[in-house]
CSV table of C-alpha atoms and ligand atoms in Angstrom, one decimal:
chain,number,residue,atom,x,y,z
A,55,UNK,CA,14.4,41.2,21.8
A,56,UNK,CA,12.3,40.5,19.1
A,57,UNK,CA,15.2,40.0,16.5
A,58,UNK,CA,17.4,38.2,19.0
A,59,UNK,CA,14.4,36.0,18.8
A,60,UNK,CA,14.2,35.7,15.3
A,61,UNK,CA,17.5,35.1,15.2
A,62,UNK,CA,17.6,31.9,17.4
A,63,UNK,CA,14.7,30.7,15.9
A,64,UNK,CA,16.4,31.0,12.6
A,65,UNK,CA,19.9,29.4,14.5
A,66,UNK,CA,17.1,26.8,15.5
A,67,UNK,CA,15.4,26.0,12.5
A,68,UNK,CA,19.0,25.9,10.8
A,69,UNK,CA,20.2,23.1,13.0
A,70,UNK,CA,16.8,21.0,12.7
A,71,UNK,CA,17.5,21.1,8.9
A,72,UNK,CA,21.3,20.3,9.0
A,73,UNK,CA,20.6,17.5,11.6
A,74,UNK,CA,17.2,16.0,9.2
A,75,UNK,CA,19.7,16.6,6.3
A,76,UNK,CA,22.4,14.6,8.0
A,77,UNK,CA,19.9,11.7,9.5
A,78,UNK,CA,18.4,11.8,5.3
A,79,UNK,CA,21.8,10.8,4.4
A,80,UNK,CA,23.3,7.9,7.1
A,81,UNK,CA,19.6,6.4,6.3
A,82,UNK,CA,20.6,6.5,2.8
A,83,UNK,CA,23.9,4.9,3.3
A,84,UNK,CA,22.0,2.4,5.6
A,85,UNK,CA,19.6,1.5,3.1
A,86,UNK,CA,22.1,0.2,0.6
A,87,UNK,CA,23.0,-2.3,3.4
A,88,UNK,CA,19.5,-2.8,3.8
A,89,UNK,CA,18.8,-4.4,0.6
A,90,UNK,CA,22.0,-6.1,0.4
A,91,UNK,CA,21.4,-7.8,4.0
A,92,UNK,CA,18.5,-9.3,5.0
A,93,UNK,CA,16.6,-6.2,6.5
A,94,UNK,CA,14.3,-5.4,4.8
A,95,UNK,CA,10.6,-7.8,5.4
A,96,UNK,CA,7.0,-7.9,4.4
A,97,UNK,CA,4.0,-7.8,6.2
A,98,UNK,CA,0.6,-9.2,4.9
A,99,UNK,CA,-2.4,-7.0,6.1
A,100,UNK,CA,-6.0,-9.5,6.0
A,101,UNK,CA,-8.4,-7.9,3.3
A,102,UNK,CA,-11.6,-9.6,4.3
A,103,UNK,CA,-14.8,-10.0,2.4
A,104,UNK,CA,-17.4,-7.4,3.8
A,105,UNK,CA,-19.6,-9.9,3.4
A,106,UNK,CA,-18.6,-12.7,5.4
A,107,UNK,CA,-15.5,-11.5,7.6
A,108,UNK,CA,-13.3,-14.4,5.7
A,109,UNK,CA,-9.7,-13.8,4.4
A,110,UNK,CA,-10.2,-12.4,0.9
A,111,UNK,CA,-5.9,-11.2,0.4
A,112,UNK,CA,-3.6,-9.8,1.6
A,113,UNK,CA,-2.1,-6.5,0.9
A,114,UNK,CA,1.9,-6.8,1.3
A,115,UNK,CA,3.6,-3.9,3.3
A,116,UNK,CA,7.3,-3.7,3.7
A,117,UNK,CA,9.4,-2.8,7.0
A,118,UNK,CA,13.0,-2.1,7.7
A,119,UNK,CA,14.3,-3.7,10.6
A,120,UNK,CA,17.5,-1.6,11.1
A,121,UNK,CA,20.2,-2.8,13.4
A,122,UNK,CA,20.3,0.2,15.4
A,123,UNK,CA,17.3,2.5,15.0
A,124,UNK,CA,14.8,-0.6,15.2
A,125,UNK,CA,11.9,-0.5,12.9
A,126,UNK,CA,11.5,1.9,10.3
A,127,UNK,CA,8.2,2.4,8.6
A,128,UNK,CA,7.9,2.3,5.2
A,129,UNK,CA,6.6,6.1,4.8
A,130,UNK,CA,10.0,6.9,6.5
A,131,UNK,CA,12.1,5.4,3.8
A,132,UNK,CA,10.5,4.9,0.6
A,133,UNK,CA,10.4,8.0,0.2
A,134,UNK,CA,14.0,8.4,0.7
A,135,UNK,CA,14.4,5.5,-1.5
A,136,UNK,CA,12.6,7.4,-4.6
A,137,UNK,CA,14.7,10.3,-4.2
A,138,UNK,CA,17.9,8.3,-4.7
A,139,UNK,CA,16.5,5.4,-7.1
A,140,UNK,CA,17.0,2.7,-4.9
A,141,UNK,CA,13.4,2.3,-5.3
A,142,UNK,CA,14.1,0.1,-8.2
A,143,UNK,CA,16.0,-2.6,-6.3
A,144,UNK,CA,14.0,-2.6,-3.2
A,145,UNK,CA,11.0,-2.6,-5.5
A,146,UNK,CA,11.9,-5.3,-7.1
A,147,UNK,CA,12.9,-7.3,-4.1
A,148,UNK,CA,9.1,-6.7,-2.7
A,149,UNK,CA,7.6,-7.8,-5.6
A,150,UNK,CA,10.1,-11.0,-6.1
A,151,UNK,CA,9.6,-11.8,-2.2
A,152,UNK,CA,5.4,-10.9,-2.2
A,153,UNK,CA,5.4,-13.5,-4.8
A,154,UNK,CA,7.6,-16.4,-3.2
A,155,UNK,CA,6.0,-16.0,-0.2
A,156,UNK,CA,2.2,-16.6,-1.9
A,157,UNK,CA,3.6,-19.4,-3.4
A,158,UNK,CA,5.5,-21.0,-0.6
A,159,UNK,CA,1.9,-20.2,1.0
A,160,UNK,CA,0.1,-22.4,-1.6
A,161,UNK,CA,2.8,-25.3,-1.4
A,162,UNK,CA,2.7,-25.4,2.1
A,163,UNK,CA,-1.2,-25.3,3.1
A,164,UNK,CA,-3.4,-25.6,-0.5
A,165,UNK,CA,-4.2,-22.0,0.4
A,166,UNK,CA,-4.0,-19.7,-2.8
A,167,UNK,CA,-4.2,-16.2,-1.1
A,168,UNK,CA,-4.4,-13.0,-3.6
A,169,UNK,CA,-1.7,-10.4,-2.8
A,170,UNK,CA,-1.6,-6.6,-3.4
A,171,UNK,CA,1.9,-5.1,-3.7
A,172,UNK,CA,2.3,-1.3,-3.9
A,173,UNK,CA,4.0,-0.3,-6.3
A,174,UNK,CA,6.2,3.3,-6.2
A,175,UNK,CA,5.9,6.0,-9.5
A,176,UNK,CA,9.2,5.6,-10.3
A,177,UNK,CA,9.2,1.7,-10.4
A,178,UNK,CA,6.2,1.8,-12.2
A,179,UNK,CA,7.2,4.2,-15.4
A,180,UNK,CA,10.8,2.3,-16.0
A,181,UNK,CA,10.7,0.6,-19.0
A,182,UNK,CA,11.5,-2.9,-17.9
A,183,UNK,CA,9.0,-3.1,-15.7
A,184,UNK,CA,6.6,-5.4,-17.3
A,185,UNK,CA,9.6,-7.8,-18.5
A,186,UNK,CA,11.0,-7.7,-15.1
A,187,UNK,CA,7.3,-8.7,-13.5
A,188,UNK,CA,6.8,-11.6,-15.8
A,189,UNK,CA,10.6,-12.5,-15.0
A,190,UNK,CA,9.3,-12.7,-11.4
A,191,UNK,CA,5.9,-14.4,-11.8
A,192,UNK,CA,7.9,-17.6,-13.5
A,193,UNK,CA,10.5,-17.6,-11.5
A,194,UNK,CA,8.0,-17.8,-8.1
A,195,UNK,CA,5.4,-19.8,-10.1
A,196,UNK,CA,2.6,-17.6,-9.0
A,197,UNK,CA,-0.7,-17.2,-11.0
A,198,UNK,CA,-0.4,-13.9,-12.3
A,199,UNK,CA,-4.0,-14.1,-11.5
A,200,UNK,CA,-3.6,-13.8,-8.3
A,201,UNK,CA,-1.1,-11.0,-8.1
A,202,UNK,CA,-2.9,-7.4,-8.1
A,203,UNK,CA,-0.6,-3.8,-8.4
A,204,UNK,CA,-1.5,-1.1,-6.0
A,205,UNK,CA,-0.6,2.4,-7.9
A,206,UNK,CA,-1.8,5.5,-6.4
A,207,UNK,CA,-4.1,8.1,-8.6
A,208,UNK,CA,-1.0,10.6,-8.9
A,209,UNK,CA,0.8,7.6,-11.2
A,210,UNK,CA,-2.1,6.8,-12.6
A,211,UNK,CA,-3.4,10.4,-13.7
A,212,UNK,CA,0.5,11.1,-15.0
A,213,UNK,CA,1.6,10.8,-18.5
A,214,UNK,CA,-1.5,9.1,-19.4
A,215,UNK,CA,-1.1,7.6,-22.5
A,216,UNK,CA,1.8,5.0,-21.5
A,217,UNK,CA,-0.1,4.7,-18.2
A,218,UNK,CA,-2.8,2.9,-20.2
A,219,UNK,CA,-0.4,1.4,-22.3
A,220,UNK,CA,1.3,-0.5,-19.5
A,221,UNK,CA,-2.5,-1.1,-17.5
A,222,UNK,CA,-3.4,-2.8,-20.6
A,223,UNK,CA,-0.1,-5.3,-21.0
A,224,UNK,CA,-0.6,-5.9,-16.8
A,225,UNK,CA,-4.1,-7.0,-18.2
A,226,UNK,CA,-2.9,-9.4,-20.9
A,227,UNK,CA,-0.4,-11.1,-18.3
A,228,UNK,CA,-3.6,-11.8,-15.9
A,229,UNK,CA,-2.3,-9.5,-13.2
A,230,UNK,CA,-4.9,-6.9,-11.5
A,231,UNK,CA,-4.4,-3.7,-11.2
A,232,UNK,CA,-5.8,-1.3,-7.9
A,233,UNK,CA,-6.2,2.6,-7.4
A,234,UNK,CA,-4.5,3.0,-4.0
A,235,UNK,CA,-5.6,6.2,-1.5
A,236,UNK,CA,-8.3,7.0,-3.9
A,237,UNK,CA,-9.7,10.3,-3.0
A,238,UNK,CA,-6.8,12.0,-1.9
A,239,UNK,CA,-5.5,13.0,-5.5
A,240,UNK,CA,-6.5,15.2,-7.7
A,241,UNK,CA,-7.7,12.5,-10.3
A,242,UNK,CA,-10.4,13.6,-12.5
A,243,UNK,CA,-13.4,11.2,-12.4
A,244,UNK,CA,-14.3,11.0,-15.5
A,245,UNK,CA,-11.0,9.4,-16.3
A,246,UNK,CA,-11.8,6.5,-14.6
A,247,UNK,CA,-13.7,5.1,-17.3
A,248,UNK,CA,-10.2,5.1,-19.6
A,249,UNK,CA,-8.4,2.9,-16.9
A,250,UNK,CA,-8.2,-0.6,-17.4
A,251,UNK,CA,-7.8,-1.4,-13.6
A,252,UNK,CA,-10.0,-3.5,-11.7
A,253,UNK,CA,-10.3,-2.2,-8.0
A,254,UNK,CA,-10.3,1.3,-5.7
A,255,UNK,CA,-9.3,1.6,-2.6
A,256,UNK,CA,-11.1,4.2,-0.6
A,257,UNK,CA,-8.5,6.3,1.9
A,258,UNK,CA,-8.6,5.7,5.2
A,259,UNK,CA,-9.6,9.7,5.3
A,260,UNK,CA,-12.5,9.2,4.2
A,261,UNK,CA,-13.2,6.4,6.4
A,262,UNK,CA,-12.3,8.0,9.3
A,263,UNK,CA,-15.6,10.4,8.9
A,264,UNK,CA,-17.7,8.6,7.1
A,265,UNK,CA,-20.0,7.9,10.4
A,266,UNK,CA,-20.2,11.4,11.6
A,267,UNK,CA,-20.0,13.2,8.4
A,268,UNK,CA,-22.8,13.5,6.2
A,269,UNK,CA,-20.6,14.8,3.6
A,270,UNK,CA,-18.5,12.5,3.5
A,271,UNK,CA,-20.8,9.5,3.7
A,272,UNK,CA,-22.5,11.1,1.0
A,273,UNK,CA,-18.7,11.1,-1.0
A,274,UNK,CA,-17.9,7.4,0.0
A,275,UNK,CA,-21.2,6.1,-1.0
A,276,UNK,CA,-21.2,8.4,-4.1
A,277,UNK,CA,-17.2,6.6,-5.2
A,278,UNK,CA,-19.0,3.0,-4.3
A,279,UNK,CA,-22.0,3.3,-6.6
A,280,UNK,CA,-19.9,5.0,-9.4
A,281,UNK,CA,-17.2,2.2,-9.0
A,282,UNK,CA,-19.8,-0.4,-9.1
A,283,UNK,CA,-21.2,0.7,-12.3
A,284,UNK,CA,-17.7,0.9,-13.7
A,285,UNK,CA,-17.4,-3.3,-12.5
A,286,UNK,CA,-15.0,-1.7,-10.2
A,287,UNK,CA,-14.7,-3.4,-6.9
A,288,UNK,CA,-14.5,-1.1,-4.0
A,289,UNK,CA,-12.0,-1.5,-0.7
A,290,UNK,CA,-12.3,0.7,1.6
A,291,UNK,CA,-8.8,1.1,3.8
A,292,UNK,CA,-8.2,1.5,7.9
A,293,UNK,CA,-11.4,0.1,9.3
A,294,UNK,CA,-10.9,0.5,12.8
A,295,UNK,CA,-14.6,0.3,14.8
A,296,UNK,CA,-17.7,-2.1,14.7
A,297,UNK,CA,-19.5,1.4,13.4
A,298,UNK,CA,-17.0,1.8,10.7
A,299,UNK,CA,-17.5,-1.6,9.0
A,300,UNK,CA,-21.3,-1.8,9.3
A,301,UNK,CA,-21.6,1.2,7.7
A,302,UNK,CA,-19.4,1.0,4.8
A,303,UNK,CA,-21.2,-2.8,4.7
A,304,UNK,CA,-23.9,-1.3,4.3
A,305,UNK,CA,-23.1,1.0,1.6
A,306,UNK,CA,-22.4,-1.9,-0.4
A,307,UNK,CA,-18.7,-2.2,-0.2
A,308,UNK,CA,-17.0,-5.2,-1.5
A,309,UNK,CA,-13.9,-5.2,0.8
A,310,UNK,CA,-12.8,-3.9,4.4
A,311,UNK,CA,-9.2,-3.8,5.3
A,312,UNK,CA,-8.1,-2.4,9.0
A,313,UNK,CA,-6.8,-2.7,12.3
A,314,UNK,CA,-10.4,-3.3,12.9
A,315,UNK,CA,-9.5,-7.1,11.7
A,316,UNK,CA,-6.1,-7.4,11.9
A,317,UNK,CA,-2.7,-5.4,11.5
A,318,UNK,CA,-0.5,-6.6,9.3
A,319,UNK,CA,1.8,-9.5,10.2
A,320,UNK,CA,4.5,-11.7,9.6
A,321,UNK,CA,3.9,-14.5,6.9
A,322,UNK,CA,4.2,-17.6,10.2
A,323,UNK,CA,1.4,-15.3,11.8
A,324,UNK,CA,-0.6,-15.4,8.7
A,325,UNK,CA,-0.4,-19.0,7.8
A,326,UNK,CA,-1.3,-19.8,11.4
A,327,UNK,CA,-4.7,-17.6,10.8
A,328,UNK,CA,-5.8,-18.5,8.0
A,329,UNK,CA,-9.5,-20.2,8.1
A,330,UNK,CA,-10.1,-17.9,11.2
A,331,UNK,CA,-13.1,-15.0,10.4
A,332,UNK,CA,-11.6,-11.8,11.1
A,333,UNK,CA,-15.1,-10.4,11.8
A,334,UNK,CA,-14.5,-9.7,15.4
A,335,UNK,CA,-12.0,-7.7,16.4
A,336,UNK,CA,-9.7,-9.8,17.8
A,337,UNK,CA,-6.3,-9.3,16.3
A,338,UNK,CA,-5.7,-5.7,17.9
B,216,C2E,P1,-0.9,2.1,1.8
B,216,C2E,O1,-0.5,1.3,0.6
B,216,C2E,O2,-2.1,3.0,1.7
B,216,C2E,O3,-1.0,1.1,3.0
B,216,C2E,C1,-1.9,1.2,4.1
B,216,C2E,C2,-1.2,1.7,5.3
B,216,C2E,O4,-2.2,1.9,6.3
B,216,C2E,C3,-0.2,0.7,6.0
B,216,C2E,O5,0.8,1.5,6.6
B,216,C2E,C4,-1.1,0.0,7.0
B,216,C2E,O6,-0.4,-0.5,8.1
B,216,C2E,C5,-2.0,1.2,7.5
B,216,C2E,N1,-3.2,0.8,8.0
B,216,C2E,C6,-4.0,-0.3,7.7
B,216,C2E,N2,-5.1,-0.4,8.4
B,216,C2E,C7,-5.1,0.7,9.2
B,216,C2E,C8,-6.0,1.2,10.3
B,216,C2E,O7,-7.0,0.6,10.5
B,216,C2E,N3,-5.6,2.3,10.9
B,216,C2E,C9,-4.5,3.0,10.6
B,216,C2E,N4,-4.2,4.1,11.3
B,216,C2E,N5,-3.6,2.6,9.7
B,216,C2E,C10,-3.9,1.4,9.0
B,216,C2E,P2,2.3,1.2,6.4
B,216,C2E,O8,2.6,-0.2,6.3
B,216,C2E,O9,3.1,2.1,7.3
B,216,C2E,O10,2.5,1.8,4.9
B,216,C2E,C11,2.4,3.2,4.6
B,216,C2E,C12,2.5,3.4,3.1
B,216,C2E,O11,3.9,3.2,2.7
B,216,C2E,C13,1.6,2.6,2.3
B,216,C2E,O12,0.3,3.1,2.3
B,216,C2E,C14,2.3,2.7,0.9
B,216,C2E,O13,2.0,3.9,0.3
B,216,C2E,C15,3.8,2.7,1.4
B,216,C2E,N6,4.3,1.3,1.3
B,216,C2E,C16,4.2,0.3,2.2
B,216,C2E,N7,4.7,-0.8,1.7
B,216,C2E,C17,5.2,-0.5,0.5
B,216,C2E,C18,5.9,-1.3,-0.5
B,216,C2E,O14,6.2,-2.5,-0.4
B,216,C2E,N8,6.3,-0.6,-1.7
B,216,C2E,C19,6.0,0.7,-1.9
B,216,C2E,N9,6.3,1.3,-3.0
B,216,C2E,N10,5.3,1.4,-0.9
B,216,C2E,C20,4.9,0.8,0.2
B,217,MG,MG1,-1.5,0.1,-0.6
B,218,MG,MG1,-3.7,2.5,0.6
B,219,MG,MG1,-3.7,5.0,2.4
């Protein structure tokens, strides 16, 4: 009985991979139509100022609103999308659209709104990135100043020498640079004081404990002081509860970012909510 069960489980297992496999590659297929019509769309996620509850940016998130299967989450199919390299095009089409959209923002209300756009490994290490952003901040008219890179610590901590290399030419263009999920690496603190970037963002993990864990308060308000004395602004990510953002308020942290104040939305929501405070939770 016991290897008859083994053996359906393996019969089992078998047919969860075939059928993953086989899902893998019609989302693949899918995902060239994606780019090619109209599917894909951004989100802007509020950034407020843990000071005052105002709008500080926006962090752009993208969705993929497939005909049949609805909306697919962006840890669903970027992925994907780095296996096969279609990364690069969808990439570019987030940064291209991020930037049109903040200045269509601008033309339309006065508003000049900062934006974060994550950027993927493989995007980030092709050599015609930094031609191809410059390409995109003139043709959208954007201030580079007000464009900022999200790159997570596992591109950041990689190949090191070109890393720097390109961080310092994102500098010289104006355009900021962020450490996205910082904590959940393996990133050696001490290299933080070779990285010309300009912001961390705490992970949501961290935030999650940080008011009933004394270890990891002690962490988070260990990564705020050290940023601060690097002039490293801190954000911490996925604020969810009153206790949450009085705390990390309290710990000195320059910028919250959560459901707590808003989900992200479509850029008609946004420009709609501009001049609102997004101090009380209202936007769940
Ligand atoms: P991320 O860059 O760390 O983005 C934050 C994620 O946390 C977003 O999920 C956001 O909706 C979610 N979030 C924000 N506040 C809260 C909260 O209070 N609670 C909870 N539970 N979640 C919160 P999303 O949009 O599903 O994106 C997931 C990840 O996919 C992103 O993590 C980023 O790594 C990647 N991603 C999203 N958009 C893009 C993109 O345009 N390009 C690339 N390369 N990656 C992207
Ligand atoms: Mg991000
Ligand atoms: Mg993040
Ligand atoms: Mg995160």
């Amino acid at each position: 009985a016991k290897q008859q069960g083994r053996n359906t489980w393996r019969r089992y297992a078998g047919e969860l991979g075939t059928r993953a496999q086989g899902e893998d590659i019609s989302l693949r297929r899918d995902l060239q139509e994606a780019i090619a019509g109209d599917q894909l769309m951004l989100h802007y996620q509020p950034v407020v100022d843990a000071a005052t509850g105002y709008l500080h940016s926006v962090e752009a998130l993208v969705r993929w609103q497939h005909p049949e299967r609805g909306l697919i989450p962006p840890g669903v199919f970027i992925p994907l999308a780095e296996q096969t390299g279609q990364i690069i095009d969808i990439g570019h089409w987030i940064l291209h659209r991020a930037c049109r959209d903040m200045a269509d923002l601008k033309a339309r209300t006065g508003r000049t709104l900062p934006v974060a756009v994550n950027i993927s490994p493989l995007q980030f290490r092709r050599p015609g990135f930094l031609d191809n952003l410059a390409q995109v901040l003139s043709e959208s008219g954007l201030p580079a100043e007000t464009l900022e890179l999200e790159l997570t610590e596992g591109v950041l901590m990689a190949d090191t020498e070109a890393t720097i290399d390109t961080l310092a030419a994102l500098r010289s263009l104006g355009v900021h640079a962020a450490i996205d999920d910082f904590g959940t690496g393996f990133s050696s603190l001490s290299y933080l004081r070779y990285l010309p970037i300009d912001k961390v963002k705490l992970d949501r993990s961290f935030i999650q404990d940080v008011t009933n864990s004394r270890n990891t308060a002690a962490i988070v308000q260990g990564v705020i002081t050290m940023a601060h004395h690097l002039e490293l602004a801190v954000v911490a990510e996925g604020i969810e509860t009153e206790a949450q953002r009085r705390d990390l308020q309290d710990r000195g942290c320059d910028l919250l970012q959560g459901f707590f104040f808003a989900r992200p939305m479509p850029l008609t929501v946004l420009r709609r909510r501009l001049a609102e405070p997004f101090g009380a939770a209202t936007a769940r």
